[in-house]
CSV table of C-alpha atoms in Angstrom, one decimal:
chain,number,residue,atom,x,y,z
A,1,UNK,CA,0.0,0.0,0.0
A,2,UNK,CA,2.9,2.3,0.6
A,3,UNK,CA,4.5,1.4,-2.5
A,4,UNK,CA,1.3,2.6,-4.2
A,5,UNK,CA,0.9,5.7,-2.3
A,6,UNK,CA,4.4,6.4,-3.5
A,7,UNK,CA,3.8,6.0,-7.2
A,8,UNK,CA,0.5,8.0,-7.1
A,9,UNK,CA,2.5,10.8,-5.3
A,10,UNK,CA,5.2,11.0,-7.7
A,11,UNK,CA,3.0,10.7,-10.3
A,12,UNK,CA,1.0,13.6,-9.3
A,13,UNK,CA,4.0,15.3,-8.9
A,14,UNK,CA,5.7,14.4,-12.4
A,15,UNK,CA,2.0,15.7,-13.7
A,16,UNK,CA,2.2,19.5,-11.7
A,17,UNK,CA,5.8,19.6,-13.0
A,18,UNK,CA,5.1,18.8,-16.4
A,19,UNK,CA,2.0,21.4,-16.6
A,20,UNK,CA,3.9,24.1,-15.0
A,21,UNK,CA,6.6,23.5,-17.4
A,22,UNK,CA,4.0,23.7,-20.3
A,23,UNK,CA,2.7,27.4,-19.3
A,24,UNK,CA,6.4,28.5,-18.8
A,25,UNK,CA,7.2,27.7,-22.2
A,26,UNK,CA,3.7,28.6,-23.6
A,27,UNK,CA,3.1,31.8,-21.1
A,28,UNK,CA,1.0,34.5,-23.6
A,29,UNK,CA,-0.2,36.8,-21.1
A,30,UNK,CA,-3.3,39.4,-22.3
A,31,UNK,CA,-2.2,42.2,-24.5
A,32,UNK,CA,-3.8,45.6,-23.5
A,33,UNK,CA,-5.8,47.6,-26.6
A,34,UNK,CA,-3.3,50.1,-26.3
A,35,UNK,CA,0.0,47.6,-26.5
A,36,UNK,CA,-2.0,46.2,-29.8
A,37,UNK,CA,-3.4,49.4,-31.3
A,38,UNK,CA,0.0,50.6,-32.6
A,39,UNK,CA,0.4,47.5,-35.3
A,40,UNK,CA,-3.3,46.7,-35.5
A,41,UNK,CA,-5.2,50.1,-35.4
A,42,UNK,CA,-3.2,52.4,-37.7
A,43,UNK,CA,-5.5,54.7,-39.5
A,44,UNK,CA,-7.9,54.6,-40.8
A,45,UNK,CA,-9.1,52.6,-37.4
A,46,UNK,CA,-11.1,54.3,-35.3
A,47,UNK,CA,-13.0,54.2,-31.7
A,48,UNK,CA,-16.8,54.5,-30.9
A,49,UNK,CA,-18.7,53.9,-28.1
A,50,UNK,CA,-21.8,51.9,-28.1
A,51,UNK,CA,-23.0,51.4,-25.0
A,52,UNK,CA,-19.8,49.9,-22.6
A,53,UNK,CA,-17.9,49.2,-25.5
A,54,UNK,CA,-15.2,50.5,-26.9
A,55,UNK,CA,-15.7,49.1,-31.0
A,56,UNK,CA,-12.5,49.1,-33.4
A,57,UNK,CA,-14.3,50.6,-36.7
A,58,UNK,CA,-13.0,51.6,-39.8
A,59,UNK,CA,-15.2,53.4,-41.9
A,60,UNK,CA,-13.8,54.7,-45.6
A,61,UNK,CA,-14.8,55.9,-48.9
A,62,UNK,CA,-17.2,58.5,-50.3
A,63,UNK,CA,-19.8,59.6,-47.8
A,64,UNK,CA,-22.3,60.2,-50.2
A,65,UNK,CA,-23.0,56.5,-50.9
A,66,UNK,CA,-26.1,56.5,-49.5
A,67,UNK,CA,-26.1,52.7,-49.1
A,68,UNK,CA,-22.8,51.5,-47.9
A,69,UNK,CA,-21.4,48.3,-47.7
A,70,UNK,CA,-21.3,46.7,-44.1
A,71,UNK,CA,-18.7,43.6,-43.5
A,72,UNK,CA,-18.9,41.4,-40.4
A,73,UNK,CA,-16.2,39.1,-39.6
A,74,UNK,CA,-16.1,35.9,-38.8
A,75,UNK,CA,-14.9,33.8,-34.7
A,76,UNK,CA,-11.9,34.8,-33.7
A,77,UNK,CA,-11.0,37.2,-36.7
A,78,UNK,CA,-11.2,40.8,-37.1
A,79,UNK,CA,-12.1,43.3,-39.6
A,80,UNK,CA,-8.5,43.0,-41.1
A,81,UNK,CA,-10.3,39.8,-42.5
A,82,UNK,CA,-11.0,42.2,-45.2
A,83,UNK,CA,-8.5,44.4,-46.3
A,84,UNK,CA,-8.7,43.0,-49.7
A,85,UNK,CA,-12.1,43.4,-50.3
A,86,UNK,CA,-12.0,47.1,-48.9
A,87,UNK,CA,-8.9,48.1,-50.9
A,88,UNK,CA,-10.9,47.1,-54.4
A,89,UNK,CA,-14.5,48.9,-52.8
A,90,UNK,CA,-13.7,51.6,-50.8
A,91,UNK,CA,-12.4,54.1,-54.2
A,92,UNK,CA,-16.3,53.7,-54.8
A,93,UNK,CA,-18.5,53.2,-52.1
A,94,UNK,CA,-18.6,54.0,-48.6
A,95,UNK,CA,-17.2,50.5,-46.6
A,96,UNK,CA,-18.1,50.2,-42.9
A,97,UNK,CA,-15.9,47.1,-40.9
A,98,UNK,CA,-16.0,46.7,-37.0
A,99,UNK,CA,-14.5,44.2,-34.5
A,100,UNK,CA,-17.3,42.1,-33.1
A,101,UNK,CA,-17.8,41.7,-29.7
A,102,UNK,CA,-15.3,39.8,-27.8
A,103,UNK,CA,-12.9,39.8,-30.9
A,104,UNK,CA,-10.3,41.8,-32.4
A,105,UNK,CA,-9.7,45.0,-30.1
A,106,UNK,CA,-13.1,45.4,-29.1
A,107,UNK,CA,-12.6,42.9,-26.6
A,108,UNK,CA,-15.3,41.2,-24.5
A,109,UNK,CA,-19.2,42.2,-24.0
A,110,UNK,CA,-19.5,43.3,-20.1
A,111,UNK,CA,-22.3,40.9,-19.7
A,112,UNK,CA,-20.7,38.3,-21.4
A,113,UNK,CA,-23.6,37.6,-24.0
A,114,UNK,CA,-22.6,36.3,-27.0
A,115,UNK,CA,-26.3,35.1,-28.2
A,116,UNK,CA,-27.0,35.7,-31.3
A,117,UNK,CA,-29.6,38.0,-30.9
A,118,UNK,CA,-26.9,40.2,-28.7
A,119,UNK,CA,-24.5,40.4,-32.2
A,120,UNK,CA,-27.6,41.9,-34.1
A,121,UNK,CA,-28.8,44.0,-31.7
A,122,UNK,CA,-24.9,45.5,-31.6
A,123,UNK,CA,-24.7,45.8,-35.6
A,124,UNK,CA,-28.2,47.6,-34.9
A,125,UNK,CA,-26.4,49.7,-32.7
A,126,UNK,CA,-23.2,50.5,-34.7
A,127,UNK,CA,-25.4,51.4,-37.6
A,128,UNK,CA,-27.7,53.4,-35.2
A,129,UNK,CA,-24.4,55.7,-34.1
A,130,UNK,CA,-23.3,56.4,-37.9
A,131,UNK,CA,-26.4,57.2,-39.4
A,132,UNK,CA,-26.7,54.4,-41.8
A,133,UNK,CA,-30.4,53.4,-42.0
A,134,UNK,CA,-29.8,50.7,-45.0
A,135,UNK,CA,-26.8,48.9,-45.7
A,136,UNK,CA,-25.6,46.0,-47.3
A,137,UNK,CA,-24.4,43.1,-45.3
A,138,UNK,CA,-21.5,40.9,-45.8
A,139,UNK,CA,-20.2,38.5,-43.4
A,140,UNK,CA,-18.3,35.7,-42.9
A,141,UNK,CA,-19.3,32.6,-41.1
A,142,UNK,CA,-20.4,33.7,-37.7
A,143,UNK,CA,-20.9,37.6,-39.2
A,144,UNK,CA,-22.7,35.7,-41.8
A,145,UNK,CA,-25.3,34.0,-39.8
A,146,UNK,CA,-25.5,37.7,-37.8
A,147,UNK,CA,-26.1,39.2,-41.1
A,148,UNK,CA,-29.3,37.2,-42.6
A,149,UNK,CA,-30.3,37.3,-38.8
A,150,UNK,CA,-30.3,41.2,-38.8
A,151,UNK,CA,-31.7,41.0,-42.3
A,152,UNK,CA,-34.9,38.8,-40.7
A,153,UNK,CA,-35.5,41.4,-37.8
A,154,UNK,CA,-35.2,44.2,-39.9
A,155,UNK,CA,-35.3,43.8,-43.7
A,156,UNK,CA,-35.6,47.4,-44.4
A,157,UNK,CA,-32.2,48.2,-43.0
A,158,UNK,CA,-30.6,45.8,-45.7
A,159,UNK,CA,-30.4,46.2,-49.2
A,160,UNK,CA,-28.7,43.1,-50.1
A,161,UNK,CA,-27.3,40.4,-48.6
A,162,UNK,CA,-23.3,38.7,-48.9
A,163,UNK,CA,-22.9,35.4,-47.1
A,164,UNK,CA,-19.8,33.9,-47.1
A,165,UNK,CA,-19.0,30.4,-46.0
A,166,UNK,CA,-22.0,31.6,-43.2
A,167,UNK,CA,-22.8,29.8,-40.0
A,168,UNK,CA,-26.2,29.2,-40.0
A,169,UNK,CA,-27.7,25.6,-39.9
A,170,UNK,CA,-26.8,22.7,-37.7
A,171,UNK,CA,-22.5,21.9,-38.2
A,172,UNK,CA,-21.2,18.7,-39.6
A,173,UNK,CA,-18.0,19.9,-39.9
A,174,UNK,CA,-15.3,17.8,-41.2
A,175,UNK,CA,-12.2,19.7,-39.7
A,176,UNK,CA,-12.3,21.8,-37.0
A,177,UNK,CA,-9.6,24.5,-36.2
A,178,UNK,CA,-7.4,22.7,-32.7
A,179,UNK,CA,-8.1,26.9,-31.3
A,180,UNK,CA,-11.8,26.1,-31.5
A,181,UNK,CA,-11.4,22.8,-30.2
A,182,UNK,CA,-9.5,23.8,-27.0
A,183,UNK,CA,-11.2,26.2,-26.3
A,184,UNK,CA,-14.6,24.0,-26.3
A,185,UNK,CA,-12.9,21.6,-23.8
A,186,UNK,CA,-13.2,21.4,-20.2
A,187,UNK,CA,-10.1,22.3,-17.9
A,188,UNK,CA,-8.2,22.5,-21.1
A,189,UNK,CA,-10.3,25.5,-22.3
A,190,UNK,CA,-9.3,27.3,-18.6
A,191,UNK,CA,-5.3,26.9,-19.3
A,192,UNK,CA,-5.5,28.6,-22.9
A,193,UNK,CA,-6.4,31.7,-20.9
A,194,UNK,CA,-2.8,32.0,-20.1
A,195,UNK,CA,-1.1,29.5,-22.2
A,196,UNK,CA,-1.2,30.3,-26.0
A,197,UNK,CA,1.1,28.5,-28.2
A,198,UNK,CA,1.6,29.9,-31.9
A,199,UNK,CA,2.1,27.0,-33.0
A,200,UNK,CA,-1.9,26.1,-32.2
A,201,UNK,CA,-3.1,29.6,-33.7
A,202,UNK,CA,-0.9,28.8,-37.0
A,203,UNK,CA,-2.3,25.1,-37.4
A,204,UNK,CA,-5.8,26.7,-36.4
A,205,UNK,CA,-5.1,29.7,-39.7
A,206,UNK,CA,-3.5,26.9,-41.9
A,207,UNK,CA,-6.8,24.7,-40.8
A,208,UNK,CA,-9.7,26.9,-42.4
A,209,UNK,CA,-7.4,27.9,-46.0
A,210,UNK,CA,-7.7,25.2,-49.1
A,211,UNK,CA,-4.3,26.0,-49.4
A,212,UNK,CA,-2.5,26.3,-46.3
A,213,UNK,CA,0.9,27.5,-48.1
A,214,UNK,CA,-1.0,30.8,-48.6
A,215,UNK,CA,-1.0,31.2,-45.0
A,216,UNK,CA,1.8,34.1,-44.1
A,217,UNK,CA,3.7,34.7,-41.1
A,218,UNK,CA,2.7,38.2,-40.9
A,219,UNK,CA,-1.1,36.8,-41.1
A,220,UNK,CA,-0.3,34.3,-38.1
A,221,UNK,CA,0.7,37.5,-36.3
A,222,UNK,CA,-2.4,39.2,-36.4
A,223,UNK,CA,-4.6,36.0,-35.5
A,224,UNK,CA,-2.2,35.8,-32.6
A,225,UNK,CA,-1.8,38.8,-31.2
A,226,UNK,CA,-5.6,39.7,-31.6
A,227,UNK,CA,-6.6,36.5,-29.4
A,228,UNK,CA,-4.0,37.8,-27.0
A,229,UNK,CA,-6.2,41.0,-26.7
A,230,UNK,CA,-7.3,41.4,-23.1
A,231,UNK,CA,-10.3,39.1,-22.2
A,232,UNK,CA,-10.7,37.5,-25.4
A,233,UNK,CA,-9.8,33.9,-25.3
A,234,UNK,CA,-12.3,34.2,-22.1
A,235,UNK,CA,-14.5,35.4,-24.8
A,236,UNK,CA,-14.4,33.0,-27.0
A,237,UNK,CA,-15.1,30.1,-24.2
A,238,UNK,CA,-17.9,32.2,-23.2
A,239,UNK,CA,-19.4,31.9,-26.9
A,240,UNK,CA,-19.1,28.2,-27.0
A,241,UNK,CA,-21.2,28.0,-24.2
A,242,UNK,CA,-24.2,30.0,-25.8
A,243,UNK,CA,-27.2,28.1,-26.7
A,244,UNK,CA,-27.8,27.1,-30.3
A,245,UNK,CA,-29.7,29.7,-32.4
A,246,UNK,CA,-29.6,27.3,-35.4
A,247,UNK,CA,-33.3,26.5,-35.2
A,248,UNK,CA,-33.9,30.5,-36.2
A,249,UNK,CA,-32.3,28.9,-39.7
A,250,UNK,CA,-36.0,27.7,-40.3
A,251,UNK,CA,-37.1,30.7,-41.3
A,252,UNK,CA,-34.5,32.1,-44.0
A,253,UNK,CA,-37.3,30.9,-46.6
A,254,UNK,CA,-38.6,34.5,-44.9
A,255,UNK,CA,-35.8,36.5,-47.0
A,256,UNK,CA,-37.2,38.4,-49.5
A,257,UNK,CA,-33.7,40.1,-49.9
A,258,UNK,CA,-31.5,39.7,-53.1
A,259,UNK,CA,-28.8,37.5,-51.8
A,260,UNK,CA,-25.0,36.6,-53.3
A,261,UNK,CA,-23.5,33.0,-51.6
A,262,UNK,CA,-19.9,33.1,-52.1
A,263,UNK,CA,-18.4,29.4,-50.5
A,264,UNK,CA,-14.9,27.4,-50.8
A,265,UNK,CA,-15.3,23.9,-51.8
A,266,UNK,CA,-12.6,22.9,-49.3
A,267,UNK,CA,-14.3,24.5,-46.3
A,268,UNK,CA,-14.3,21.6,-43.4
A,269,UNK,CA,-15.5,23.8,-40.6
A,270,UNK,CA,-18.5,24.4,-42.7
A,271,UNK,CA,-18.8,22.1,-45.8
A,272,UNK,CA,-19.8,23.3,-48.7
A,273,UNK,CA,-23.1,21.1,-48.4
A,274,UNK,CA,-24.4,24.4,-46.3
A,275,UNK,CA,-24.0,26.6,-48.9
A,276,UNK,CA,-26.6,24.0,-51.2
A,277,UNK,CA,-28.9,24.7,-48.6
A,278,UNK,CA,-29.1,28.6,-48.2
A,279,UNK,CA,-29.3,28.8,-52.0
A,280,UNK,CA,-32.6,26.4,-51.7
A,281,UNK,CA,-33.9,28.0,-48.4
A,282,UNK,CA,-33.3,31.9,-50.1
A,283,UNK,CA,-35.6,32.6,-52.8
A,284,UNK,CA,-33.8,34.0,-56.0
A,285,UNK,CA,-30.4,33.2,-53.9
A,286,UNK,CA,-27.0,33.2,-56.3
A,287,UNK,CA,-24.6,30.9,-55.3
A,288,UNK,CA,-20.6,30.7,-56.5
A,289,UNK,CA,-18.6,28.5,-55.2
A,290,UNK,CA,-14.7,28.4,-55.7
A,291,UNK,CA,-13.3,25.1,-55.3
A,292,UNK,CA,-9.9,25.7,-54.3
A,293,UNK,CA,-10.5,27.9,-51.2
A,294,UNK,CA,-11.6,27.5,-47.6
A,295,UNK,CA,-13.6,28.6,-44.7
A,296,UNK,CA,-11.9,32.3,-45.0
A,297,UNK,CA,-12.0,32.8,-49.1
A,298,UNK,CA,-12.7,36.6,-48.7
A,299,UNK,CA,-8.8,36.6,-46.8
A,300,UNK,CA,-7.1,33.2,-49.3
A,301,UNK,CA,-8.1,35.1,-52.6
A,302,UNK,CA,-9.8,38.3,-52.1
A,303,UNK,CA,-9.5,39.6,-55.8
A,304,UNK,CA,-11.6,36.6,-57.1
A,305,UNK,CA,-13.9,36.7,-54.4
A,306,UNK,CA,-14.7,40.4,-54.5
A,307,UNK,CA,-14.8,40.2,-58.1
A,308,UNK,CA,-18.2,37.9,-58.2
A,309,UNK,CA,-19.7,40.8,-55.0
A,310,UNK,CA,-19.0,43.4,-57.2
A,311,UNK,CA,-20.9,42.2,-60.1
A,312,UNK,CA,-23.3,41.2,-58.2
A,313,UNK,CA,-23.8,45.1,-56.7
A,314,UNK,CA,-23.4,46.2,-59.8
A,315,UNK,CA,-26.6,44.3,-61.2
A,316,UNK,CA,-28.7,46.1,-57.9
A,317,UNK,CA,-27.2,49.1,-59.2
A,318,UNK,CA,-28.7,48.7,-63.4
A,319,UNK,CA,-31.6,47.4,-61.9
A,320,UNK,CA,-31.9,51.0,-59.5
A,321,UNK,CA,-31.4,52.8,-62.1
A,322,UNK,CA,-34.7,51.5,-64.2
């Protein structure tokens, strides 16, 4: 009995040991906005206030587009997501980008709601604070499912509608970035608030491209240093702990707004099977799908992408114009 007692001790002990040597050779503590804001907020970022929050915005291009284009990121991204897309828009129309909620360097919601209905309410709200009474929406995965969400409240705040690789229905996901997967984990999912290898967040980046080559150091540094940003890997936990909203998917047959669905064929956190169904569920939906790309196409091949979204604003434009 001693004997055992002895083994169990030293085997606790070998475990302590080899944790704490884990977190001192994977230590990431937070990042304050301000430590982050000098790389990752250089004009033309901006602050505003809604409500407790402090919101990372950019806003560019001509003010007189009186219906400017509105793009919501996806988890655990940030509106540097689209940087190619804005670069090609922004010389004509007016392009609006934000950090969601407990993302980017907005950092957490106070009360720690990351419901869905919370998201639309703070798009709502954004909107609300720079005048824009119709937009359209883009958005990416989760800022995809926010989007036609926002778009089912309050159709006459959205012209048209962008999903890309949007969350949505029910996930049968057939990879599933190791970030996400930690941080849905028990015990595990309490470390990665102070251990953060870069290693994980590159695997997690390479994960969701259909060609991982593509993936950049410098683009590894941004997903990296953004998670870092005070109170956001509690965030994201938080957000895997919200109930479902999938069954509000039942009612996209609602949609009466002209809709573009832009999808990689290699997506595995959100197969390309999803994007069948929102172009069956969306009446008069268009749907392209490029093959080669991922969960992220707007970042892995943003010329291509934006391409298709500005032919397809261009048709809402002839058909203004009648």
């Amino acid at each position: 009995m001693k004997f055992f007692r002895r083994v169990v001790a030293w085997s606790a002990a070998i475990l302590v040991l080899a944790i704490a040597g884990y977190l001192a050779g994977t230590w990431a503590p937070d990042q304050t906005v301000e430590q982050l804001s000098a790389r990752w907020a250089q004009p033309p970022s901006t602050f505003i206030n809604i409500g407790a929050l402090r919101v990372h915005l950019r806003d560019e291009g001509p003010r007189d587009d009186s219906i400017p284009i509105v793009l919501l990121h996806g988890t655990s991204s940030s509106l540097h997501t689209w940087d190619g897309w804005a670069a090609v828009l922004r010389p004509t129309r007016r392009v609006i980008r934000m950090d969601l909620p407990g993302f980017g360097l907005t950092g957490p919601d106070p009360l720690n709601d990351y419901s869905l209905d919370n998201y639309v309410r703070f798009v709502r709200a954004v909107l609300d604070s720079l005048h824009v009474t119709r937009a359209v929406l883009a958005g990416n995965s989760l800022g995809g499912q926010i989007a036609w969400a926002l778009a089912l409240a309050d159709s006459s705040r959205v012209a048209r509608l962008v999903l890309v690789d949007a969350a949505g229905y029910p996930m049968h996901s057939t990879a599933v970035p190791i970030g996400f997967r930690i941080a849905r984990t028990p015990v595990l999912n309490k470390l990665v608030r102070y251990s953060l290898p870069r290693s994980v967040v590159e695997s997690s980046v390479r994960s969701v491209f259909g060609d991982p080559s593509k993936v950049t150091p410098e683009l590894v540094d941004r997903y990296y240093d953004l998670a870092r940003r005070t109170g956001n890997r509690g965030a994201l936990v938080a957000r895997y702990k919200q109930p479902s909203a999938d069954s509000l998917a039942a009612r996209l047959h609602e949609l009466r707004v002209p809709t573009l669905i832009i999808w990689g064929g290699k997506d595995g956190l959100i197969p390309p099977d999803n994007a069948e169904r929102f172009h069956r569920d969306i009446v008069g939906s268009q749907l392209v799908m490029f093959p080669a790309l991922g969960h992220v196409p707007q970042e892995e091949d943003p010329v291509a992408t934006v391409s298709a979204v500005k032919t397809f604003l261009a048709e809402m434009r002839t058909v203004a114009a009648r």
